[in-house]
Coordinates of C-alpha atoms and ligand atoms in Angstrom, one line a residue:
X15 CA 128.6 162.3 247.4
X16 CA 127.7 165.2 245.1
X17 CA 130.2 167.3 243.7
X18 CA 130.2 170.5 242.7
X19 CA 131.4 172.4 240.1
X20 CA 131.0 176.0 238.7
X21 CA 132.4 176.4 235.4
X22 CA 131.6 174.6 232.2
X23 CA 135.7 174.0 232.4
X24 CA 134.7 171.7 235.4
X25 CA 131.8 170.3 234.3
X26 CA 133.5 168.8 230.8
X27 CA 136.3 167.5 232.8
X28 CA 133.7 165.7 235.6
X29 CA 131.7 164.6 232.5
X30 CA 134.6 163.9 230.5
X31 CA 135.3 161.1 233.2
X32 CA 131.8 159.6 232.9
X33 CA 132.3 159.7 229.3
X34 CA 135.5 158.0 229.0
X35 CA 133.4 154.8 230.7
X36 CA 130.8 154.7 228.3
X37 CA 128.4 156.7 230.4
X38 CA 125.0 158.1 230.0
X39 CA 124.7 161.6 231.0
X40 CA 121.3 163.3 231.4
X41 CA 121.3 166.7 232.5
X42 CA 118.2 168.3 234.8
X43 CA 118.4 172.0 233.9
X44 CA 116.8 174.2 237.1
X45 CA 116.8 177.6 239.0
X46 CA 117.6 175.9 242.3
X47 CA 114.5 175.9 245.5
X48 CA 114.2 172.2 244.9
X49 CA 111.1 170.7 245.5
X50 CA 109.2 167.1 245.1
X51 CA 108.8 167.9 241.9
X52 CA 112.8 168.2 240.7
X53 CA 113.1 165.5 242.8
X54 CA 110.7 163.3 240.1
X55 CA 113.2 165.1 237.4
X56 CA 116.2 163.5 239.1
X57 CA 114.5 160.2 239.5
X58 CA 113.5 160.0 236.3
X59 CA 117.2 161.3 235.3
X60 CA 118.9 159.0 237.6
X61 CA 116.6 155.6 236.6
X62 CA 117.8 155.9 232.7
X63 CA 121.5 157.6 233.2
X64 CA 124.5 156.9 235.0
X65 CA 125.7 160.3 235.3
X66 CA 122.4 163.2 236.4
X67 CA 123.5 166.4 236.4
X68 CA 121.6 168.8 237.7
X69 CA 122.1 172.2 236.9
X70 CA 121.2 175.5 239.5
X71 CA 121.3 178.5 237.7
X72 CA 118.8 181.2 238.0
X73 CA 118.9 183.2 235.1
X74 CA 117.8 187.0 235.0
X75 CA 117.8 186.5 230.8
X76 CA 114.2 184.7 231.3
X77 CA 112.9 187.1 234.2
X78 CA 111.5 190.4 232.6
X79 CA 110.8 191.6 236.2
X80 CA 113.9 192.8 238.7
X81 CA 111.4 192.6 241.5
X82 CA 110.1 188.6 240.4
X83 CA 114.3 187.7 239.8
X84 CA 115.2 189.2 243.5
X85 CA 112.8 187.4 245.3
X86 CA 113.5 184.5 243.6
X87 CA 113.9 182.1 246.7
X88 CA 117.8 180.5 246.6
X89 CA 118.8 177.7 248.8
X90 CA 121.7 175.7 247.4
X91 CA 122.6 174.0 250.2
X92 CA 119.6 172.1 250.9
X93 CA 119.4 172.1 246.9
X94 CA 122.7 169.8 247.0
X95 CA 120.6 167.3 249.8
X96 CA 117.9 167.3 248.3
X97 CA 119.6 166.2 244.3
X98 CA 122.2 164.2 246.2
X99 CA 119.1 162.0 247.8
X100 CA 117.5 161.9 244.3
X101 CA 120.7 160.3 242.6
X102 CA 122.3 163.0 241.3
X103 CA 126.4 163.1 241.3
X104 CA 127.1 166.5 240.1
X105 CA 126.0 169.8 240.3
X106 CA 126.9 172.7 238.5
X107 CA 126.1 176.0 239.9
X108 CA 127.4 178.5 237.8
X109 CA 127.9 182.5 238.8
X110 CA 125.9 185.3 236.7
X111 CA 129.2 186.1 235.4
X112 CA 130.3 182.8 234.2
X113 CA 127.4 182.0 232.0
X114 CA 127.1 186.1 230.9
X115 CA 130.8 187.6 231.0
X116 CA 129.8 189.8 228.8
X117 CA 126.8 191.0 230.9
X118 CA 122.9 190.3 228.6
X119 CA 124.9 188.4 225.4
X120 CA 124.9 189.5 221.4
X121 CA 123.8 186.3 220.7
X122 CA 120.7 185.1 221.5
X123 CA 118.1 181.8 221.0
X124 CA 115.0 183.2 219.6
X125 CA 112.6 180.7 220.4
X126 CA 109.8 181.6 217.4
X127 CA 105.7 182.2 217.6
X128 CA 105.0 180.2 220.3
X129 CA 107.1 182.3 222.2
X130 CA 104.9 185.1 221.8
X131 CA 101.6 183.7 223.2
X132 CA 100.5 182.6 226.4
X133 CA 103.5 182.4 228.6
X134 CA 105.2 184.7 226.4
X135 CA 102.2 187.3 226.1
X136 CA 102.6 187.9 230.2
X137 CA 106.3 188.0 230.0
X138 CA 108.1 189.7 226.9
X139 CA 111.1 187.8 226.2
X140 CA 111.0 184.9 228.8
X141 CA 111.0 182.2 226.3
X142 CA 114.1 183.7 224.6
X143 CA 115.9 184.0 227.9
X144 CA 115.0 180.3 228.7
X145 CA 115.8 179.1 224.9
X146 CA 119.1 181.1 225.2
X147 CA 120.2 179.4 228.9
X148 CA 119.3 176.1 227.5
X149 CA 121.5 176.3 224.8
X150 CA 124.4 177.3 226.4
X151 CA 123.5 174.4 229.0
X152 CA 123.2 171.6 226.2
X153 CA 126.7 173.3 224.5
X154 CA 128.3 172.8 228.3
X155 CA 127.0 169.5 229.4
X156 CA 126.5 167.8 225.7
X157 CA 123.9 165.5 227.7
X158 CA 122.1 162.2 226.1
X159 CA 119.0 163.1 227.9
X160 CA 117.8 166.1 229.0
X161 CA 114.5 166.2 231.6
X162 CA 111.8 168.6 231.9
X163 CA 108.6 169.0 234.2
X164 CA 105.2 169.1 232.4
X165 CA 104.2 171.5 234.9
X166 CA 106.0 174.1 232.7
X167 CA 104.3 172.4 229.3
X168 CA 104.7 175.4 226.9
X169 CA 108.3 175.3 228.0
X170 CA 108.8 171.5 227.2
X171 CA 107.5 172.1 223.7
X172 CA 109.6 175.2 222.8
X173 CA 112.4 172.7 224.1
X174 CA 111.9 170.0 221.8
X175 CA 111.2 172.2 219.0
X176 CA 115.0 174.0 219.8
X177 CA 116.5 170.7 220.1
X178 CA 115.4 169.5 216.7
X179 CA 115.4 173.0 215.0
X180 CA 119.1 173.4 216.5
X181 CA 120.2 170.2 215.7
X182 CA 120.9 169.0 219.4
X183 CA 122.1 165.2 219.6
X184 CA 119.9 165.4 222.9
X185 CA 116.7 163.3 223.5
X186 CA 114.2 165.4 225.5
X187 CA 112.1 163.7 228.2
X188 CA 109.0 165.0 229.9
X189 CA 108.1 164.2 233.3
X190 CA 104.4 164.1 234.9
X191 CA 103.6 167.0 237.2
X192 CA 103.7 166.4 241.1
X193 CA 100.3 167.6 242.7
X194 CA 100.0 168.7 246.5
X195 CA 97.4 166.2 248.0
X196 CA 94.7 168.9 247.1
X197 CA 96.0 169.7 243.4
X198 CA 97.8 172.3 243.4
X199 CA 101.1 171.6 240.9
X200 CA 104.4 171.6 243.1
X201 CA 106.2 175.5 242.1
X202 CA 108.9 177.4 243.8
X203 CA 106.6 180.2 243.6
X204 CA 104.2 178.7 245.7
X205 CA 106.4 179.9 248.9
X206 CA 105.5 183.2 248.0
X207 CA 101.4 182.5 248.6
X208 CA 100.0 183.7 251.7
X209 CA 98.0 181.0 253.9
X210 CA 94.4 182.5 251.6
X211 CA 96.1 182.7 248.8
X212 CA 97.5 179.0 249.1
X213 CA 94.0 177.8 250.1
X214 CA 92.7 179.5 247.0
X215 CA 95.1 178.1 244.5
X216 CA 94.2 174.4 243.4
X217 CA 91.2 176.5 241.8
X218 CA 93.5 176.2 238.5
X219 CA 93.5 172.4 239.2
X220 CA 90.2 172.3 239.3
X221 CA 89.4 174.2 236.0
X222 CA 91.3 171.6 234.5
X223 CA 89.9 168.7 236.2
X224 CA 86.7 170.3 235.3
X225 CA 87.7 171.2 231.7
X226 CA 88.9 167.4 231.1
X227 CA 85.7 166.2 232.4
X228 CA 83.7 168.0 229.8
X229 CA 85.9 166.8 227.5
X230 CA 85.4 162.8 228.7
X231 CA 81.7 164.0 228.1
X232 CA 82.1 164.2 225.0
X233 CA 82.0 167.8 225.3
X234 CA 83.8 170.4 222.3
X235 CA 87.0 172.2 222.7
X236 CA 85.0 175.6 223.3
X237 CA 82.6 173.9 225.8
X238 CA 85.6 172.7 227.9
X239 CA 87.6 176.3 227.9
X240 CA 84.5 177.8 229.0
X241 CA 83.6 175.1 231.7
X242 CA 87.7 176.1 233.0
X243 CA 86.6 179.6 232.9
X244 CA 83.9 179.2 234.8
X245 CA 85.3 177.3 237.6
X246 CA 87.6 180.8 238.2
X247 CA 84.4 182.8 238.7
X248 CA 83.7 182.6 242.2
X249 CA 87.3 182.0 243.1
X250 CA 88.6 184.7 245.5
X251 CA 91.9 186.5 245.3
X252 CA 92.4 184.6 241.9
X253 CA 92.9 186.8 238.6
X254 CA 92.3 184.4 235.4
X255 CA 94.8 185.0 232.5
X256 CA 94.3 182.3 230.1
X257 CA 92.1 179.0 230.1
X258 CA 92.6 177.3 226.6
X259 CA 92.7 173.8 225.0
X260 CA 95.3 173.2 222.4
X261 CA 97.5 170.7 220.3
X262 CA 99.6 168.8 222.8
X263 CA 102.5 168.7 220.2
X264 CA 103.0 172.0 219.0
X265 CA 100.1 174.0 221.5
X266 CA 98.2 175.0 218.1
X267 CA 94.8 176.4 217.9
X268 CA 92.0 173.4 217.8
X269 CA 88.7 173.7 216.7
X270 CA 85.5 171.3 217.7
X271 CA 84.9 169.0 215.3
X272 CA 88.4 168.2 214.5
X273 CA 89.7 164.4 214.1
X274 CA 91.0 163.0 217.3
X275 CA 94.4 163.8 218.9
X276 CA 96.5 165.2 222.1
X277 CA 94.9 167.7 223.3
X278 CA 96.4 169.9 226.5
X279 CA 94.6 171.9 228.9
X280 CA 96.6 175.1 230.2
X281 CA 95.6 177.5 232.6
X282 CA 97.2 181.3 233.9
X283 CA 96.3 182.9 236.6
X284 CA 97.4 185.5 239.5
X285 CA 96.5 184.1 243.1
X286 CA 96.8 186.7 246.0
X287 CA 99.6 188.2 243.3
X288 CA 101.4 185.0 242.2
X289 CA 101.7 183.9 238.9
X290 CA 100.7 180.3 238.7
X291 CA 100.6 178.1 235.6
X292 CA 99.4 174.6 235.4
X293 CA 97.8 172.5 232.7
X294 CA 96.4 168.6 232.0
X295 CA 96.7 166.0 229.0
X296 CA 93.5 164.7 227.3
X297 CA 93.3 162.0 224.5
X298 CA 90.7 162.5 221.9
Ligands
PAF9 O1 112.2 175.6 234.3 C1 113.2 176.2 234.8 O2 113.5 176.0 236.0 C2 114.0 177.1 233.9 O3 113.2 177.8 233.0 C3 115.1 176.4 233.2 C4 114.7 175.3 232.3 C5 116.1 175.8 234.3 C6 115.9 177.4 232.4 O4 116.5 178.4 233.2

């Protein structure tokens, strides 16, 4: 069974156990409401380690809005089935005041740049709040592997580069985004979409579909961003942020004409008043 611990005190001594056998530890860093796609995070965890840790902390250092971090949904029990099912053998679920006990900490992660666009354009200091918790996460658990959805992509590459920036022993492993039968990427924030809303939202799945196909056309980087664009036109409810094709590695700017590469197709936008985020890999 899954055991659970809330203080980093506990979590070294559980892990210290694991490690004293030789163990691999790989730690799945979330903010609880576990869906299908955590459950891929475990799996993936669980498949390559013999210790997954999963970790369920919501942390108001990445949420810029009191309203967004109230509402965030919190289930730990069925949290605990759910990781349990999916291999994992320890959860820590720290308090507010175990990972801040001095309330918002002097010492923060500043993530760099690409903190400041996209993602980070919407929401003033998220990625410093998520580079911060991380941190602190890696320092506590000292995993081997550390796992990551692709749904959150900008998030996974501001991950890497803090693991290599901060010298982390950690590898970092990204796994594929789980889709709804109709497209839509698997979210905790899709609980909060109204029965229109939630028919409206695999519209950002299907810019992307539709930017990758112009893409596999042989279509430019501009052509493809405005063929995602387009698909948001008619879309009701739905407020487009962003639409963009960028480095897959590092999410710089690409021009057409440029030699071949990994490309990644991101897209923002409000449905019915949800924030939704999703984006697609392309190979030049
Ligand atoms: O992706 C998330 O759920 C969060 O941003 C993370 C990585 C658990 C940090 O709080």
């Amino acid at each position: 069974v899954i055991e659970l611990v809330e203080t980093p005190q506990a979590l070294r001594e559980a892990l210290g156990r694991v490690r004293a056998k030789g163990g691999r530890v790989g730690l799945v860093p979330t903010m609880g409401a576990l869906h299908e796609g955590h459950r891929a995070l475990l799996a993936a965890a669980a498949a390559t380690c013999d210790a997954t840790v999963v970790s369920v902390f919501v942390n108001p250092l990445q949420f810029d809005d009191a309203e967004d971090l109230a509402r965030y949904p919190r289930s730990l029990e069925s949290d605990l089935r759910l990781a349990e099912a999916a291999g994992a053998c320890l959860c820590f679920a720290p308090e507010v005041a175990t990972m801040y006990p001095a309330g918002r900490p002097q010492v923060v992660v500043d993530p760099g740049r690409l903190a400041l666009e996209l993602e980070g354009a919407s929401r003033p200091g998220h990625f410093l709040g998520v580079a911060t918790v991380v941190t602190k996460l890696l320092a506590m658990a000292a995993p081997d592997a550390v796992f990551f959805g692709e749904k959150d992509y900008q998030q996974l590459v501001i991950v890497r580069r803090l693991v290599a920036d901060l010298s982390f022993s950690a590898q970092v492993v990204g796994v594929e985004t789980v889709r709804e039968p109709d497209g839509l990427a698997m979210s905790s924030r899709n609980q909060h979409l109204s029965p229109r809303a939630r028919a409206a939202a695999p519209v950002l799945y299907q810019a992307l579909d539709a930017g990758r196909r112009e893409l596999q056309g042989g279509g430019t980087v501009s052509a493809a961003a405005r063929a995602m664009a387009a698909a948001f036109l008619d879309a009701p409810l739905v407020e487009l942020d962003y639409a963009v094709v960028r480095d897959a590695s590092d999410l710089g700017e690409v021009h057409d004409g440029l030699p071949t590469g990994e490309l990644r197709l991101l897209v923002a936008a409000k449905v019915g008043g949800v924030r939704l985020i999703d984006n697609l890999g392309f190979s030049r």
